[in-house]
XYZ file of C-alpha atoms in Angstrom:
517
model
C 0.000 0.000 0.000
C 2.924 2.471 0.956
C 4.502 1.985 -2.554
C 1.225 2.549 -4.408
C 0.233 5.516 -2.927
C 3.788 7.532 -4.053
C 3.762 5.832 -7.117
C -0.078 6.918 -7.911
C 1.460 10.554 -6.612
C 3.858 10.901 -8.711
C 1.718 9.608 -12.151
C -0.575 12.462 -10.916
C 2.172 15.281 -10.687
C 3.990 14.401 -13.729
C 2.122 16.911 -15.988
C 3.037 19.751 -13.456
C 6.819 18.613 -13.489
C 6.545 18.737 -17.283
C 5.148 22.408 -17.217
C 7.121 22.712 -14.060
C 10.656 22.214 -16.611
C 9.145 24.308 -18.966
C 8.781 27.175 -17.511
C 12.582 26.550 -15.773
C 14.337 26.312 -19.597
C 12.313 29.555 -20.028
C 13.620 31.174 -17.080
C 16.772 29.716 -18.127
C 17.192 31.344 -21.219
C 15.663 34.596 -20.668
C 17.878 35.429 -17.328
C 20.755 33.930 -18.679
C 21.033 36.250 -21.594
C 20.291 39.465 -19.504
C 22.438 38.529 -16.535
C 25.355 36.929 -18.509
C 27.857 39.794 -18.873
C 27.093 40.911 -15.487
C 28.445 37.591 -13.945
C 30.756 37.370 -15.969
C 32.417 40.399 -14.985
C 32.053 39.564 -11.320
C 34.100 36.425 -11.209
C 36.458 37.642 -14.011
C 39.700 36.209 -13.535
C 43.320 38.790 -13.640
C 44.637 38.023 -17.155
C 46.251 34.812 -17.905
C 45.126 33.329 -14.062
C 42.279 31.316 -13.111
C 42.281 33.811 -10.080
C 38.988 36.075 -10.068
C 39.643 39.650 -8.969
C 36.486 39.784 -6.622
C 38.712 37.218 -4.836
C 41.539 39.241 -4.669
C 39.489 42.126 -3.582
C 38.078 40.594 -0.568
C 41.315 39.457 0.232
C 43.324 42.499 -0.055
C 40.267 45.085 2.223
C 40.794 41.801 4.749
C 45.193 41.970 4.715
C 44.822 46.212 5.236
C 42.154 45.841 8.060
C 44.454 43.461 9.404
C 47.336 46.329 9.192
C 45.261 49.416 10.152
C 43.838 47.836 13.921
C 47.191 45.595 14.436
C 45.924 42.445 13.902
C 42.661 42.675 16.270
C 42.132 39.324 15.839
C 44.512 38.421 17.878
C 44.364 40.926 20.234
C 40.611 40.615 20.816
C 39.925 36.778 20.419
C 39.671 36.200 24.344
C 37.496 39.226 25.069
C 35.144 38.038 22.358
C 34.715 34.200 24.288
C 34.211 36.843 27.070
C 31.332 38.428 25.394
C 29.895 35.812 23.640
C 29.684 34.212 27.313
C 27.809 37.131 28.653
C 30.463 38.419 31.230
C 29.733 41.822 29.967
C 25.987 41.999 29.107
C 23.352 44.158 30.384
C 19.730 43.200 29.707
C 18.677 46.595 29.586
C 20.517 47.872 26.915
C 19.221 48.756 23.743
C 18.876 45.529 21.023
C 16.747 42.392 20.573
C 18.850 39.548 20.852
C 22.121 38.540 22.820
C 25.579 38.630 21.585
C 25.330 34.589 21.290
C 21.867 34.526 19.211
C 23.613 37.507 16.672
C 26.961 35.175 16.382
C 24.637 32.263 16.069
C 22.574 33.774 13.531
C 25.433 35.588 11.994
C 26.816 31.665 11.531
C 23.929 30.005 10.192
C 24.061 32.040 7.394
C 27.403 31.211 6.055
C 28.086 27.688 7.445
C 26.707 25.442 5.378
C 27.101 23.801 1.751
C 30.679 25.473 1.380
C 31.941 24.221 4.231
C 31.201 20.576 2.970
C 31.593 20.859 -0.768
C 33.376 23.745 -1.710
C 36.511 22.433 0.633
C 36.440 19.052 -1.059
C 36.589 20.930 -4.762
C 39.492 23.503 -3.366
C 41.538 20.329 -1.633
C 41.011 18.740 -4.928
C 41.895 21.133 -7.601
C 44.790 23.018 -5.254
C 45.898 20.138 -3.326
C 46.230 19.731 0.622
C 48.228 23.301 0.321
C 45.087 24.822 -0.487
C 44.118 24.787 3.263
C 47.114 26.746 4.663
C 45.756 29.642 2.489
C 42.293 29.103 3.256
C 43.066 29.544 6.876
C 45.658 32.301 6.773
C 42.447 34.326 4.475
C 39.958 33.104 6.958
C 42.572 34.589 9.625
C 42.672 37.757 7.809
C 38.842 38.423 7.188
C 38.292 38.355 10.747
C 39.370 41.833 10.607
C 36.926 42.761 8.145
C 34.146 41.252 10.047
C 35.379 43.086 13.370
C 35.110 46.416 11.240
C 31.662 45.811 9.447
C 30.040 44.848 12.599
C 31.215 47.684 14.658
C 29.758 49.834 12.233
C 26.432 48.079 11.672
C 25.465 48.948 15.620
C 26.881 52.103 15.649
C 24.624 53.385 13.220
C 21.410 50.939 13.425
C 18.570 52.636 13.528
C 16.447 52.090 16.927
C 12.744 52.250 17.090
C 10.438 52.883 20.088
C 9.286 49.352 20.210
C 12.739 48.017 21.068
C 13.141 46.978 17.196
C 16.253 47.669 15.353
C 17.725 47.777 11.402
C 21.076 48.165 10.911
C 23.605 47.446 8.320
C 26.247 48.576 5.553
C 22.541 50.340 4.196
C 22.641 52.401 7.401
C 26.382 52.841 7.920
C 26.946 53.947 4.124
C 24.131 56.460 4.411
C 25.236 58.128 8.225
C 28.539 57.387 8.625
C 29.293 58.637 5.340
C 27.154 61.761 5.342
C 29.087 62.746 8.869
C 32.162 62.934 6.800
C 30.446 65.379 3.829
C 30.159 62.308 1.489
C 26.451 62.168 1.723
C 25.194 61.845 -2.055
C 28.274 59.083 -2.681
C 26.856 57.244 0.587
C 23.323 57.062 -0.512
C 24.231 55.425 -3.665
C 26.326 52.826 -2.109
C 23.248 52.260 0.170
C 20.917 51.759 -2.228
C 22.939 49.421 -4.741
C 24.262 47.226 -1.684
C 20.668 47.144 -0.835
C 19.395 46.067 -4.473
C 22.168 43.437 -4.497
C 21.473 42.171 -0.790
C 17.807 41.234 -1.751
C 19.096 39.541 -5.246
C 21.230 37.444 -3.226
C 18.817 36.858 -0.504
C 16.055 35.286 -3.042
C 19.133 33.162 -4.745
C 22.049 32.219 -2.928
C 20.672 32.281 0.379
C 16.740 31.377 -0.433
C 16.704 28.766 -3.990
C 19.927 27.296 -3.930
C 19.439 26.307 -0.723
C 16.093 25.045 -0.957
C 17.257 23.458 -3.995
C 20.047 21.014 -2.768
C 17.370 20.142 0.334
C 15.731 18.962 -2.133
C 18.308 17.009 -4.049
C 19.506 15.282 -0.703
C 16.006 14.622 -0.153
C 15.980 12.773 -3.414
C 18.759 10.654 -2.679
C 18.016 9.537 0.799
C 14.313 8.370 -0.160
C 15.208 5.903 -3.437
C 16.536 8.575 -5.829
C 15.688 8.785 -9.230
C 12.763 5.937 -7.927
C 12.269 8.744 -4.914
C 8.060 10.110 -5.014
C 10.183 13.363 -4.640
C 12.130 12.914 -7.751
C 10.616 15.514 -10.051
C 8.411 17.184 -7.628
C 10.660 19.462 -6.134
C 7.506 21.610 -5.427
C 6.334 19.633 -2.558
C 9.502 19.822 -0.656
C 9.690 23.941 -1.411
C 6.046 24.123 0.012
C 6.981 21.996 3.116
C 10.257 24.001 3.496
C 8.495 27.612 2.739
C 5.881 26.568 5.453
C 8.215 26.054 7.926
C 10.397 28.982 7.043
C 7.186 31.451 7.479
C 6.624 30.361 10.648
C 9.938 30.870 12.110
C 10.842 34.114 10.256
C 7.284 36.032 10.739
C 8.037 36.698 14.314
C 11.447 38.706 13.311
C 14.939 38.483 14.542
C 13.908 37.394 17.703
C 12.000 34.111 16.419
C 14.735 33.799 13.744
C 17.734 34.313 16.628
C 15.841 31.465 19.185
C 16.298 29.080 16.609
C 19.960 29.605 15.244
C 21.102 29.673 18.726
C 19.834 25.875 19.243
C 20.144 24.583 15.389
C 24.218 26.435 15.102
C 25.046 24.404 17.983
C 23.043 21.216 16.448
C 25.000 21.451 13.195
C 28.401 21.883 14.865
C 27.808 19.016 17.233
C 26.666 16.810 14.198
C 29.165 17.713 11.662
C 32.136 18.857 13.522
C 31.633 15.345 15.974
C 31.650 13.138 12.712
C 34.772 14.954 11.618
C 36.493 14.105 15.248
C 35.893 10.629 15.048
C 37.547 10.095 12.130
C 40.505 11.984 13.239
C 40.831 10.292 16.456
C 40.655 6.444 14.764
C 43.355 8.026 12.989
C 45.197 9.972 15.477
C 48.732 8.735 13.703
C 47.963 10.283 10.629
C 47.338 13.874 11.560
C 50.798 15.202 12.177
C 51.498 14.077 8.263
C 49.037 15.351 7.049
C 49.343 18.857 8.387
C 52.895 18.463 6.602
C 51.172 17.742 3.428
C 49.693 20.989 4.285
C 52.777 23.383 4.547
C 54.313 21.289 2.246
C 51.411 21.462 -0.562
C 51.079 25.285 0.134
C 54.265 25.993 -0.984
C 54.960 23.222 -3.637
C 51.918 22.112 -4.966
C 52.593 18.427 -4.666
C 52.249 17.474 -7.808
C 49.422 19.819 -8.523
C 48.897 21.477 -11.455
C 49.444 24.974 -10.672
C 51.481 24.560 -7.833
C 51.651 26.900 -4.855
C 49.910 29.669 -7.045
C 47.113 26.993 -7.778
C 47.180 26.221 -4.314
C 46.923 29.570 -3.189
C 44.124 30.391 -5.791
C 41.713 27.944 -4.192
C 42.153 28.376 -0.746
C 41.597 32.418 -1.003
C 38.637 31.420 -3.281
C 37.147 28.652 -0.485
C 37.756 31.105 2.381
C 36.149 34.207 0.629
C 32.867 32.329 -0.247
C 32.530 30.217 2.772
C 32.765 32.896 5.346
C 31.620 35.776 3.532
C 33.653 38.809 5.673
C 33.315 41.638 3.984
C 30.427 40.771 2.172
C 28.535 43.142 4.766
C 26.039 40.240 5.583
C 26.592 39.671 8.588
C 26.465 43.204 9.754
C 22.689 43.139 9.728
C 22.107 40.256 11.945
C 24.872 41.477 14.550
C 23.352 44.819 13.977
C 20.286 43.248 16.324
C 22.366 42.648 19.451
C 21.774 43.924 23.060
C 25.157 46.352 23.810
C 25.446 50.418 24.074
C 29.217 50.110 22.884
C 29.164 48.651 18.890
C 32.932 47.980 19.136
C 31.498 44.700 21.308
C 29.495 43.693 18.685
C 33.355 44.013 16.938
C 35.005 41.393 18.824
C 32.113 39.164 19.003
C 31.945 38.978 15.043
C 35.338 38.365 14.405
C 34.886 35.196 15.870
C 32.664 33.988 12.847
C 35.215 33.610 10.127
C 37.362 31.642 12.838
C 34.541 28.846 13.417
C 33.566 29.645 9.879
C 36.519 28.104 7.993
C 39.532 27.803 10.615
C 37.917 25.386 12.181
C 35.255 23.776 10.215
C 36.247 23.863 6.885
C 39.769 22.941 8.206
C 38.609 20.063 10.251
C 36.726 18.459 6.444
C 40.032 18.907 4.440
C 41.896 17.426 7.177
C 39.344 14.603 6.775
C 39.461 14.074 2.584
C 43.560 14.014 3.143
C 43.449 11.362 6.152
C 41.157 8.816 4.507
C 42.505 8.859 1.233
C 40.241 9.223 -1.107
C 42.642 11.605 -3.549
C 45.112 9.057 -4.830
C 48.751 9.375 -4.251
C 51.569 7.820 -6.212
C 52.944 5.670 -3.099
C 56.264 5.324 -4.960
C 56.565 9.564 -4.955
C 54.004 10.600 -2.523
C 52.641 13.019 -4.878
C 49.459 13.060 -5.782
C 48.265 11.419 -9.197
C 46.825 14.551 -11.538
C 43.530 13.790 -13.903
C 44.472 16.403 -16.532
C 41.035 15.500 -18.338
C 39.251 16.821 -15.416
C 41.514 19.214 -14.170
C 41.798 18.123 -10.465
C 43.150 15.412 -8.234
C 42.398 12.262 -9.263
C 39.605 9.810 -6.819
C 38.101 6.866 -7.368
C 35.041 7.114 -9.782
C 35.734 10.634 -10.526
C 33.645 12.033 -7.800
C 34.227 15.492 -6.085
C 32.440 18.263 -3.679
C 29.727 16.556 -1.842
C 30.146 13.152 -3.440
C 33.969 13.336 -2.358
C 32.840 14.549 1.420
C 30.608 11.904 1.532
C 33.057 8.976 0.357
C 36.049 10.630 2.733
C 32.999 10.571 6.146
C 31.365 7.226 4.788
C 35.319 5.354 4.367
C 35.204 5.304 8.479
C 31.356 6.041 9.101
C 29.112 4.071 6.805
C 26.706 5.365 7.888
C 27.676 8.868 7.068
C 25.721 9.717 3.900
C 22.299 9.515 5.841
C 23.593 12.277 8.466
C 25.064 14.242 5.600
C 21.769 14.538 4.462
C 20.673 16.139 7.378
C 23.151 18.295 8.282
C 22.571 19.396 4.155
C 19.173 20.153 4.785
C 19.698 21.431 8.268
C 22.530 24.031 6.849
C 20.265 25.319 3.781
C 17.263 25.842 6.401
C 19.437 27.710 8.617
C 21.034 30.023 5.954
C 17.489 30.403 4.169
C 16.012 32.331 7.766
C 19.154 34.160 8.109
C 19.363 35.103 4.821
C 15.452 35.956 4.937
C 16.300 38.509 7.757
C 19.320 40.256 5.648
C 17.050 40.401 2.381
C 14.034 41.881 4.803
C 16.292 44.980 5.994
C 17.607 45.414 2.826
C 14.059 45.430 1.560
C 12.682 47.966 4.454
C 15.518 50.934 3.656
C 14.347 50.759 0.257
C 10.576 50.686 0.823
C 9.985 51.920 4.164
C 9.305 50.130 7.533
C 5.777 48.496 8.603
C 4.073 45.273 9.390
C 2.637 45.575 5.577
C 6.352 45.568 3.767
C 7.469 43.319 6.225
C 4.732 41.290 5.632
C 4.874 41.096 1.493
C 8.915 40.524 1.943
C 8.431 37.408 3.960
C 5.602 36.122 1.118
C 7.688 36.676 -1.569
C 10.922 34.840 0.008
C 8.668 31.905 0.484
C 7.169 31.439 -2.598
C 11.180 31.706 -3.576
C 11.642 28.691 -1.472
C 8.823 27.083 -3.649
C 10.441 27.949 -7.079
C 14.261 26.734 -5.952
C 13.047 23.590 -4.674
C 11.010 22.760 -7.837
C 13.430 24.379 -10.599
C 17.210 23.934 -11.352
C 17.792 27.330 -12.612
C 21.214 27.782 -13.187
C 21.671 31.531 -14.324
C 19.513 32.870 -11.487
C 21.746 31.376 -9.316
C 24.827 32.700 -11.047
C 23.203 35.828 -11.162
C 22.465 36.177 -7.273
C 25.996 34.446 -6.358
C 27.568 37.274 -8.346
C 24.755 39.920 -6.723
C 26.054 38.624 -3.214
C 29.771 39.380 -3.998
C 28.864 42.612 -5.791
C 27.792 43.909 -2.008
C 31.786 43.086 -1.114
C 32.063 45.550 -3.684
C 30.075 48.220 -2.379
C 30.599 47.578 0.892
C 34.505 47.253 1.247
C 34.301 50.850 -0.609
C 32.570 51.879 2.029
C 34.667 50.391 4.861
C 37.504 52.062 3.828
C 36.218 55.788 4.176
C 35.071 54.727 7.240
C 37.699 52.498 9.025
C 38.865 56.057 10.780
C 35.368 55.926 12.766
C 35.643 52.389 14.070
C 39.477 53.202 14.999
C 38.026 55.771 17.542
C 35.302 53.491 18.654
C 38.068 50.956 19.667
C 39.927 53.229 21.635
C 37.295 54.830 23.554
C 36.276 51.126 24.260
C 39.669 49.907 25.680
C 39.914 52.976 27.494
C 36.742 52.533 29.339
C 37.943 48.961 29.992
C 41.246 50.054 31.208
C 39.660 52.725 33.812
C 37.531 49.665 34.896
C 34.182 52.271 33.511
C 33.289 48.685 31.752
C 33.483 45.744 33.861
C 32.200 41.836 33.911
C 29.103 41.109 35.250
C 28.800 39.623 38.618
């Protein structure tokens, strides 16, 4: 009876998955064509590299941040585990959520499918030296986040009801009108909002919902799955649930990051620990395969430049800093001093990609699922596909799931989860950056708020059912066009967050700021 019922299901719903591919091939063509030289110009690579400059320019705002506070990560890394902790936090101040719901929401929106593909492609195409560069860039854009988020609260806008908006929308407009730049502030403002919503309705809302879907698929019988071809009934599950968590706001949205972060990290990063403790012996070598790889290639094509490439690339699109994202969800946070907010952020790109997306490369190198020539130790090169050779050819999830499942065989199932786990956690982040992004364009109220949330969930609806390849191209490259505007903006107004820092550690110093009893 249980098998005739899908099967009966899906005979009824294949005339809406033919329309359903119709329409996609539509949307396919049309977007592509508009949106083409757009994205293409976005992830342009330098001339005669394979390294895109949007890359580069992420990297380079992160490396003078960096410079300009002397190397705050550092400096600041145990007062943030202070903050995040609550040592310092008064419940009367001035914010809706606590500086561990902001991190935690701040987090769900970036960890996710990057951190379990995209490491396996980089590791693969730049060797084990690709992850020395992703961490030393992940090191580096801790700075940005530390300056992005001290602006978003210094300049969020706070509303008698105990609401608040902030952002690079809000920052760009005041911060930069303070210093006489008012007209070039507003425009920044209202193109890094344009692009914020793109990206919220296609990177963070039908991609997502998208490879749910796919996993879906593959744990429930695959191409013989009731889902297979009905993506729609997974979007209007997933859009169903989204509504209800994101119509109540930040706060709603920031209750359940703070339990589902956690969740993911105990799922994911746990696996990852079991594997390296059965194989304790192996992880000093392959941390030398690391420095070694970073510097030589090991047999890579492309050698330490390829290596290099890829691990800036993995770290800039996992954890986002300088995007400007994140600034609107730690915008939210309870504090009267934004440079907390500051050290609390900088934390992200740490957990981000130091430690998780290390923690899955370390995991593809110590099961051995890229072959190595045992008689050279280097690693055998499939020129044809342009990457590391593995068994069957397989890479980014595929290549995840083989290195998990070698020691866990039961891996794949929980990869599944934490899949759709990580793409409902970045859709209600993402929901809440597209929302104030949408607001300083059209205005606050329960009405715009209201049409916002509709519109991301019928979003949800059209990812899950649709593969629509240039839309998300398009919104990928909208998402890194706000590093664009935003890093512009950064720069005029790194100066500002300077002076917040040292009024801060002066008020520290005189003891004016103290922990919490």
């Amino acid at each position: 009876m249980n098998r005739i019922i899908p099967a009966t299901l899906a005979a009824a719903l294949a005339p809406l998955s033919a329309a359903a591919q119709g329409i996609d091939e539509t949307i396919n063509s049309v977007v592509g064509s508009a949106t083409g030289p757009f994205v293409n110009f976005i992830f342009a690579p330098f001339p005669g590299t394979s390294f895109p400059w949007i890359v580069m320019w992420l990297v380079v705002g992160a490396t003078i941040f960096t410079f300009y506070f002397a190397f705050i990560q550092a400096r600041g890394f145990g007062h943030a585990i202070g903050l995040v902790k609550g040592d310092y936090s008064d419940p009367d101040d001035e914010g809706e959520v606590s500086h561990f719901q902001a991190l935690a929401t701040a987090l769900s929106g970036t960890v996710g499918l990057g951190n379990i593909a995209g490491v396996a492609v980089a590791v693969s195409i730049g060797g084990p030296g690709a992850t020395f560069w992703m961490i030393l860039a992940g090191l580096m854009g801790m700075a940005s986040k530390f300056t992005e988020c001290t602006l978003g609260v210094k300049y969020r806008n706070e509303y008698p009801d105990g609401t608040v908006s902030g952002g690079p929308m809000y920052y760009l407009t005041k911060g930069m009108a303070e210093q006489g730049r008012a007209t070039l502030g507003r425009i920044l403002a209202v193109l890094f909002s344009i692009f914020c919503i793109l990206g919220a309705f296609g990177g963070g809302n039908m991609f997502q919902a998208n490879q749910a879907h796919a996993q879906l698929v593959n744990i429930t019988g695959g191409a013989e799955s009731f889902l297979d071809g009905n993506g729609w009934l997974t979007g209007i599950i997933m859009a169903g649930v989204v509504f209800v968590v994101i119509v109540g706001g930040i706060k709603s949205i920031a209750q359940v990051t703070e339990k589902l972060v956690p969740l993911m990290a105990v799922i994911y990063v746990g696996a990852a620990l079991i594997i390296l403790i059965a194989n304790y012996d192996q992880i000093g070598a392959a941390f030398g395969q690391i420095f070694q790889g970073a510097f030589t290639g090991m047999g890579v094509a492309g050698g330490m430049v390829g290596a290099l490439i890829q691990g800036f690339k993995r770290a800039a699109f996992s954890n986002e800093a300088g995007v400007g994202s994140a600034a609107i969800a730690h915008s939210a946070v309870r504090t009267k001093e934004p440079v907390t907010e500051g050290y609390v952020s900088l934390l992200e790109p740490f957990i981000d990609t130091v430690v998780i997306c290390t923690m899955t490369a370390l995991v593809i190198i110590i099961t051995g699922v890229l072959n190595q020539d045992p008689t050279t130790g280097l690693y055998v090169w499939d020129a044809e596909l342009g990457r590391i050779a593995t068994e069957g050819g397989i890479t980014g999830v595929e290549l995840t799931s083989a290195a998990f499942g070698s020691t866990i065989g039961w891996f794949p199932f929980i990869l599944a989860i934490a899949v759709v786990m990580f793409a409902f956690s970045t859709m209600i982040s993402w929901s809440y950056y597209g929302l104030k992004a949408w607001t300083f364009l059209f205005g606050e109220g329960k009405a715009s708020e209201l049409t916002f949330k509709v519109i991301f969930c019928i979003f949800v609806v059209i990812g899950a059912a649709m593969s629509l390849g240039p839309v998300i191209d398009f919104s990928d490259a909208a998402i890194f066009a706000m590093a664009v505007v935003n890093i512009t903006g950064l720069y005029f107004l790194m100066p500002i967050v300077k002076r917040e820092l040292e009024k801060y550690n002066a008020k520290l110093a005189s003891g004016q700021i103290a922990k919490v009893k």
